[in-house]
């Protein structure tokens, strides 16, 4: 039997983490939400594992172990990839709605509750030097090690007091958590989208000034 070899999308090496929180960084695994069709960084399961490694959800050892287990479980891996992308798009719908000042739909909350049920049974608490933190009782080769922290992060964001800081980048449509003091951040990143918009604004101001001067 010929072994299927999947090649990861090298653009993942250059993906930025400007969401301000894990679940929004997962939502932002597309290049531009305002383009149709949306250009995706994640083409198959290998890309999802590579993203998890880059953002630090799995270490190099676990990433290698996951990649080795995929060729022998392609059907199961493909099913999980579809499951993970469905989670991503659900989170986008929920937090985009919130970024527009509206409440998440009950139907979306019901779907998200199903993801909570799938993952939270694996949470366990660990204590170290008098401090408690949540861990995951999942095998090292379980793909749920990728989605479990994302679900937990979204759960905590929804229950927290920062939902008014969830915003949409006016340039690329990425979602981000505005952590600035004045809460007036407009873009996912000043370095990329912010500079692009400012350049366009400058261009149109100059164009308008020339039109006014010519008219007078």
C-alpha positions as YAML, in Angstrom:
chain: A
units: angstrom
residues:
- id: 1
  name: UNK
  ca: [0.00, 0.00, 0.00]
- id: 2
  name: UNK
  ca: [1.32, 3.45, -0.95]
- id: 3
  name: UNK
  ca: [1.61, 5.75, 2.02]
- id: 4
  name: UNK
  ca: [-0.06, 9.13, 1.60]
- id: 5
  name: UNK
  ca: [2.37, 11.98, 2.21]
- id: 6
  name: UNK
  ca: [0.81, 15.32, 3.17]
- id: 7
  name: UNK
  ca: [2.85, 18.46, 2.80]
- id: 8
  name: UNK
  ca: [2.12, 21.29, 5.19]
- id: 9
  name: UNK
  ca: [1.37, 24.79, 4.01]
- id: 10
  name: UNK
  ca: [4.61, 26.75, 4.42]
- id: 11
  name: UNK
  ca: [2.67, 29.99, 4.88]
- id: 12
  name: UNK
  ca: [1.95, 28.84, 8.43]
- id: 13
  name: UNK
  ca: [5.58, 29.70, 9.20]
- id: 14
  name: UNK
  ca: [4.68, 33.35, 8.63]
- id: 15
  name: UNK
  ca: [1.27, 33.50, 10.27]
- id: 16
  name: UNK
  ca: [0.89, 36.24, 12.87]
- id: 17
  name: UNK
  ca: [-0.76, 35.87, 16.27]
- id: 18
  name: UNK
  ca: [-2.53, 39.20, 16.64]
- id: 19
  name: UNK
  ca: [-5.79, 37.96, 18.16]
- id: 20
  name: UNK
  ca: [-4.75, 38.73, 21.71]
- id: 21
  name: UNK
  ca: [-6.12, 35.41, 22.95]
- id: 22
  name: UNK
  ca: [-5.85, 31.79, 21.83]
- id: 23
  name: UNK
  ca: [-9.37, 31.25, 20.51]
- id: 24
  name: UNK
  ca: [-9.20, 34.36, 18.32]
- id: 25
  name: UNK
  ca: [-5.76, 33.35, 17.02]
- id: 26
  name: UNK
  ca: [-7.42, 30.09, 15.95]
- id: 27
  name: UNK
  ca: [-10.25, 32.02, 14.28]
- id: 28
  name: UNK
  ca: [-7.58, 33.99, 12.42]
- id: 29
  name: UNK
  ca: [-6.05, 31.00, 10.65]
- id: 30
  name: UNK
  ca: [-7.30, 32.50, 7.40]
- id: 31
  name: UNK
  ca: [-5.45, 35.20, 5.50]
- id: 32
  name: UNK
  ca: [-8.30, 37.67, 5.02]
- id: 33
  name: UNK
  ca: [-11.89, 37.33, 6.20]
- id: 34
  name: UNK
  ca: [-13.07, 40.02, 3.80]
- id: 35
  name: UNK
  ca: [-11.99, 38.13, 0.67]
- id: 36
  name: UNK
  ca: [-14.32, 35.61, -0.95]
- id: 37
  name: UNK
  ca: [-13.57, 32.78, -1.01]
- id: 38
  name: UNK
  ca: [-11.64, 33.17, 2.22]
- id: 39
  name: UNK
  ca: [-7.96, 32.19, 1.68]
- id: 40
  name: UNK
  ca: [-7.24, 29.53, 4.30]
- id: 41
  name: UNK
  ca: [-3.93, 28.73, 5.99]
- id: 42
  name: UNK
  ca: [-5.24, 25.29, 7.00]
- id: 43
  name: UNK
  ca: [-5.62, 22.91, 4.06]
- id: 44
  name: UNK
  ca: [-5.47, 19.59, 5.90]
- id: 45
  name: UNK
  ca: [-4.65, 18.03, 9.25]
- id: 46
  name: UNK
  ca: [-0.87, 18.47, 8.89]
- id: 47
  name: UNK
  ca: [-1.41, 22.23, 8.72]
- id: 48
  name: UNK
  ca: [-3.50, 22.18, 11.88]
- id: 49
  name: UNK
  ca: [-0.76, 20.28, 13.73]
- id: 50
  name: UNK
  ca: [1.88, 22.70, 12.40]
- id: 51
  name: UNK
  ca: [-0.18, 25.68, 13.61]
- id: 52
  name: UNK
  ca: [-0.56, 24.07, 17.04]
- id: 53
  name: UNK
  ca: [3.20, 23.60, 17.21]
- id: 54
  name: UNK
  ca: [3.91, 27.18, 16.15]
- id: 55
  name: UNK
  ca: [1.57, 28.70, 18.73]
- id: 56
  name: UNK
  ca: [2.83, 26.36, 21.46]
- id: 57
  name: UNK
  ca: [-0.16, 24.10, 22.07]
- id: 58
  name: UNK
  ca: [2.02, 21.05, 21.49]
- id: 59
  name: UNK
  ca: [5.77, 20.69, 21.91]
- id: 60
  name: UNK
  ca: [8.09, 19.34, 19.21]
- id: 61
  name: UNK
  ca: [7.92, 15.81, 20.58]
- id: 62
  name: UNK
  ca: [4.10, 15.78, 20.57]
- id: 63
  name: UNK
  ca: [3.99, 17.44, 17.14]
- id: 64
  name: UNK
  ca: [6.22, 14.69, 15.73]
- id: 65
  name: UNK
  ca: [4.11, 12.01, 17.40]
- id: 66
  name: UNK
  ca: [0.88, 13.45, 15.99]
- id: 67
  name: UNK
  ca: [2.33, 13.69, 12.48]
- id: 68
  name: UNK
  ca: [3.51, 10.09, 12.63]
- id: 69
  name: UNK
  ca: [0.07, 8.85, 13.67]
- id: 70
  name: UNK
  ca: [-1.79, 10.62, 10.85]
- id: 71
  name: UNK
  ca: [-0.90, 8.44, 7.80]
- id: 72
  name: UNK
  ca: [-2.22, 5.31, 9.51]
- id: 73
  name: UNK
  ca: [-5.44, 7.03, 10.59]
- id: 74
  name: UNK
  ca: [-6.30, 9.21, 7.61]
- id: 75
  name: UNK
  ca: [-10.07, 8.82, 7.82]
- id: 76
  name: UNK
  ca: [-10.14, 9.61, 11.53]
- id: 77
  name: UNK
  ca: [-7.67, 12.49, 11.04]
- id: 78
  name: UNK
  ca: [-9.74, 13.97, 8.20]
- id: 79
  name: UNK
  ca: [-12.87, 13.75, 10.34]
- id: 80
  name: UNK
  ca: [-11.13, 15.56, 13.16]
- id: 81
  name: UNK
  ca: [-9.87, 18.25, 10.78]
- id: 82
  name: UNK
  ca: [-13.43, 18.89, 9.62]
- id: 83
  name: UNK
  ca: [-14.54, 18.95, 13.27]
- id: 84
  name: UNK
  ca: [-11.81, 21.48, 14.15]
- id: 85
  name: UNK
  ca: [-12.62, 23.79, 11.24]
- id: 86
  name: UNK
  ca: [-16.30, 23.66, 12.18]
- id: 87
  name: UNK
  ca: [-15.25, 24.81, 15.66]
- id: 88
  name: UNK
  ca: [-13.20, 27.62, 14.13]
- id: 89
  name: UNK
  ca: [-16.08, 28.90, 12.01]
- id: 90
  name: UNK
  ca: [-18.49, 28.62, 14.94]
- id: 91
  name: UNK
  ca: [-16.15, 30.72, 17.07]
- id: 92
  name: UNK
  ca: [-15.85, 33.24, 14.25]
- id: 93
  name: UNK
  ca: [-19.64, 33.55, 13.98]
- id: 94
  name: UNK
  ca: [-20.00, 33.93, 17.75]
- id: 95
  name: UNK
  ca: [-17.26, 36.48, 18.32]
- id: 96
  name: UNK
  ca: [-17.93, 38.43, 15.13]
- id: 97
  name: UNK
  ca: [-21.51, 38.87, 16.33]
- id: 98
  name: UNK
  ca: [-20.19, 40.04, 19.69]
- id: 99
  name: UNK
  ca: [-17.75, 42.44, 18.00]
- id: 100
  name: UNK
  ca: [-20.74, 44.09, 16.34]
- id: 101
  name: UNK
  ca: [-22.38, 44.70, 19.70]
- id: 102
  name: UNK
  ca: [-24.90, 41.87, 19.43]
- id: 103
  name: UNK
  ca: [-25.56, 38.77, 21.53]
- id: 104
  name: UNK
  ca: [-24.51, 35.35, 20.29]
- id: 105
  name: UNK
  ca: [-27.37, 33.33, 18.87]
- id: 106
  name: UNK
  ca: [-28.79, 30.56, 21.05]
- id: 107
  name: UNK
  ca: [-28.27, 28.06, 18.25]
- id: 108
  name: UNK
  ca: [-24.55, 28.87, 18.20]
- id: 109
  name: UNK
  ca: [-24.33, 28.54, 21.98]
- id: 110
  name: UNK
  ca: [-25.93, 25.10, 21.74]
- id: 111
  name: UNK
  ca: [-23.30, 24.06, 19.20]
- id: 112
  name: UNK
  ca: [-20.54, 25.42, 21.40]
- id: 113
  name: UNK
  ca: [-21.94, 23.58, 24.42]
- id: 114
  name: UNK
  ca: [-21.46, 20.37, 22.43]
- id: 115
  name: UNK
  ca: [-17.76, 21.19, 22.03]
- id: 116
  name: UNK
  ca: [-17.56, 21.91, 25.76]
- id: 117
  name: UNK
  ca: [-19.06, 18.49, 26.48]
- id: 118
  name: UNK
  ca: [-16.57, 16.84, 24.12]
- id: 119
  name: UNK
  ca: [-13.55, 18.37, 25.88]
- id: 120
  name: UNK
  ca: [-14.19, 19.36, 29.48]
- id: 121
  name: UNK
  ca: [-14.41, 15.81, 30.77]
- id: 122
  name: UNK
  ca: [-10.64, 15.66, 30.16]
- id: 123
  name: UNK
  ca: [-9.79, 18.63, 32.40]
- id: 124
  name: UNK
  ca: [-7.85, 17.85, 35.56]
- id: 125
  name: UNK
  ca: [-6.37, 20.16, 38.15]
- id: 126
  name: UNK
  ca: [-2.71, 20.17, 39.07]
- id: 127
  name: UNK
  ca: [-1.07, 21.87, 42.03]
- id: 128
  name: UNK
  ca: [2.44, 23.30, 42.11]
- id: 129
  name: UNK
  ca: [3.86, 25.32, 45.01]
- id: 130
  name: UNK
  ca: [0.39, 26.13, 46.31]
- id: 131
  name: UNK
  ca: [-0.97, 27.26, 42.93]
- id: 132
  name: UNK
  ca: [-3.58, 25.40, 40.91]
- id: 133
  name: UNK
  ca: [-3.83, 25.16, 37.16]
- id: 134
  name: UNK
  ca: [-5.89, 23.18, 34.70]
- id: 135
  name: UNK
  ca: [-4.31, 20.42, 32.64]
- id: 136
  name: UNK
  ca: [-5.61, 17.89, 30.16]
- id: 137
  name: UNK
  ca: [-5.91, 14.16, 30.72]
- id: 138
  name: UNK
  ca: [-5.37, 13.36, 27.05]
- id: 139
  name: UNK
  ca: [-2.87, 11.00, 25.37]
- id: 140
  name: UNK
  ca: [0.11, 12.66, 23.67]
- id: 141
  name: UNK
  ca: [-1.12, 11.44, 20.27]
- id: 142
  name: UNK
  ca: [-4.67, 12.79, 20.73]
- id: 143
  name: UNK
  ca: [-5.63, 15.53, 18.27]
- id: 144
  name: UNK
  ca: [-7.95, 16.93, 20.93]
- id: 145
  name: UNK
  ca: [-4.83, 18.31, 22.59]
- id: 146
  name: UNK
  ca: [-5.11, 21.02, 19.92]
- id: 147
  name: UNK
  ca: [-8.79, 21.90, 20.24]
- id: 148
  name: UNK
  ca: [-9.21, 21.45, 24.00]
- id: 149
  name: UNK
  ca: [-7.26, 24.61, 25.00]
- id: 150
  name: UNK
  ca: [-9.05, 26.58, 22.26]
- id: 151
  name: UNK
  ca: [-12.47, 25.56, 23.61]
- id: 152
  name: UNK
  ca: [-11.42, 26.40, 27.16]
- id: 153
  name: UNK
  ca: [-10.06, 29.80, 26.11]
- id: 154
  name: UNK
  ca: [-13.29, 30.67, 24.27]
- id: 155
  name: UNK
  ca: [-15.32, 29.52, 27.28]
- id: 156
  name: UNK
  ca: [-13.31, 31.79, 29.59]
- id: 157
  name: UNK
  ca: [-13.56, 34.74, 27.20]
- id: 158
  name: UNK
  ca: [-17.33, 34.38, 27.02]
- id: 159
  name: UNK
  ca: [-17.61, 34.30, 30.81]
- id: 160
  name: UNK
  ca: [-15.18, 37.15, 31.40]
- id: 161
  name: UNK
  ca: [-15.63, 40.91, 31.38]
- id: 162
  name: UNK
  ca: [-13.71, 41.67, 28.18]
- id: 163
  name: UNK
  ca: [-16.31, 40.98, 25.50]
- id: 164
  name: UNK
  ca: [-16.63, 44.70, 24.75]
- id: 165
  name: UNK
  ca: [-12.96, 44.55, 23.72]
- id: 166
  name: UNK
  ca: [-13.55, 41.92, 21.01]
- id: 167
  name: UNK
  ca: [-13.23, 43.77, 17.71]
- id: 168
  name: UNK
  ca: [-12.98, 43.22, 13.97]
- id: 169
  name: UNK
  ca: [-10.01, 44.55, 12.02]
- id: 170
  name: UNK
  ca: [-11.38, 47.08, 9.56]
- id: 171
  name: UNK
  ca: [-8.86, 45.98, 6.92]
- id: 172
  name: UNK
  ca: [-8.68, 42.16, 6.90]
- id: 173
  name: UNK
  ca: [-11.62, 41.13, 9.08]
- id: 174
  name: UNK
  ca: [-9.50, 39.31, 11.65]
- id: 175
  name: UNK
  ca: [-10.93, 39.35, 15.16]
- id: 176
  name: UNK
  ca: [-8.84, 40.57, 18.06]
- id: 177
  name: UNK
  ca: [-9.01, 41.39, 21.73]
- id: 178
  name: UNK
  ca: [-8.23, 45.07, 22.21]
- id: 179
  name: UNK
  ca: [-5.88, 45.25, 25.19]
- id: 180
  name: UNK
  ca: [-4.91, 48.90, 24.72]
- id: 181
  name: UNK
  ca: [-5.52, 51.29, 27.61]
- id: 182
  name: UNK
  ca: [-7.94, 53.53, 25.71]
- id: 183
  name: UNK
  ca: [-9.71, 50.68, 23.92]
- id: 184
  name: UNK
  ca: [-9.54, 52.41, 20.53]
- id: 185
  name: UNK
  ca: [-7.49, 49.93, 18.54]
- id: 186
  name: UNK
  ca: [-8.84, 49.56, 15.01]
- id: 187
  name: UNK
  ca: [-6.61, 46.96, 13.43]
- id: 188
  name: UNK
  ca: [-5.32, 43.49, 14.16]
- id: 189
  name: UNK
  ca: [-1.79, 44.83, 13.70]
- id: 190
  name: UNK
  ca: [-0.42, 48.32, 13.22]
- id: 191
  name: UNK
  ca: [2.57, 46.84, 11.39]
- id: 192
  name: UNK
  ca: [0.46, 45.26, 8.64]
- id: 193
  name: UNK
  ca: [-3.16, 46.36, 8.40]
- id: 194
  name: UNK
  ca: [-2.73, 49.61, 10.32]
- id: 195
  name: UNK
  ca: [0.04, 50.88, 8.07]
- id: 196
  name: UNK
  ca: [-1.90, 49.86, 4.95]
- id: 197
  name: UNK
  ca: [-4.99, 51.76, 6.04]
- id: 198
  name: UNK
  ca: [-3.02, 54.82, 7.07]
- id: 199
  name: UNK
  ca: [-1.29, 54.83, 3.68]
- id: 200
  name: UNK
  ca: [-4.66, 54.68, 1.91]
- id: 201
  name: UNK
  ca: [-6.08, 57.42, 4.12]
- id: 202
  name: UNK
  ca: [-3.07, 59.61, 3.33]
- id: 203
  name: UNK
  ca: [-3.47, 58.91, -0.39]
- id: 204
  name: UNK
  ca: [-7.14, 59.92, -0.42]
- id: 205
  name: UNK
  ca: [-6.45, 63.04, 1.65]
- id: 206
  name: UNK
  ca: [-3.79, 64.10, -0.84]
- id: 207
  name: UNK
  ca: [-6.11, 63.33, -3.75]
- id: 208
  name: UNK
  ca: [-8.93, 65.34, -2.18]
- id: 209
  name: UNK
  ca: [-6.58, 68.27, -1.49]
- id: 210
  name: UNK
  ca: [-5.44, 68.32, -5.13]
- id: 211
  name: UNK
  ca: [-9.03, 68.21, -6.37]
- id: 212
  name: UNK
  ca: [-9.99, 71.14, -4.12]
- id: 213
  name: UNK
  ca: [-6.96, 73.20, -5.22]
- id: 214
  name: UNK
  ca: [-7.69, 72.52, -8.90]
- id: 215
  name: UNK
  ca: [-11.33, 73.48, -8.45]
- id: 216
  name: UNK
  ca: [-10.38, 76.81, -6.88]
...
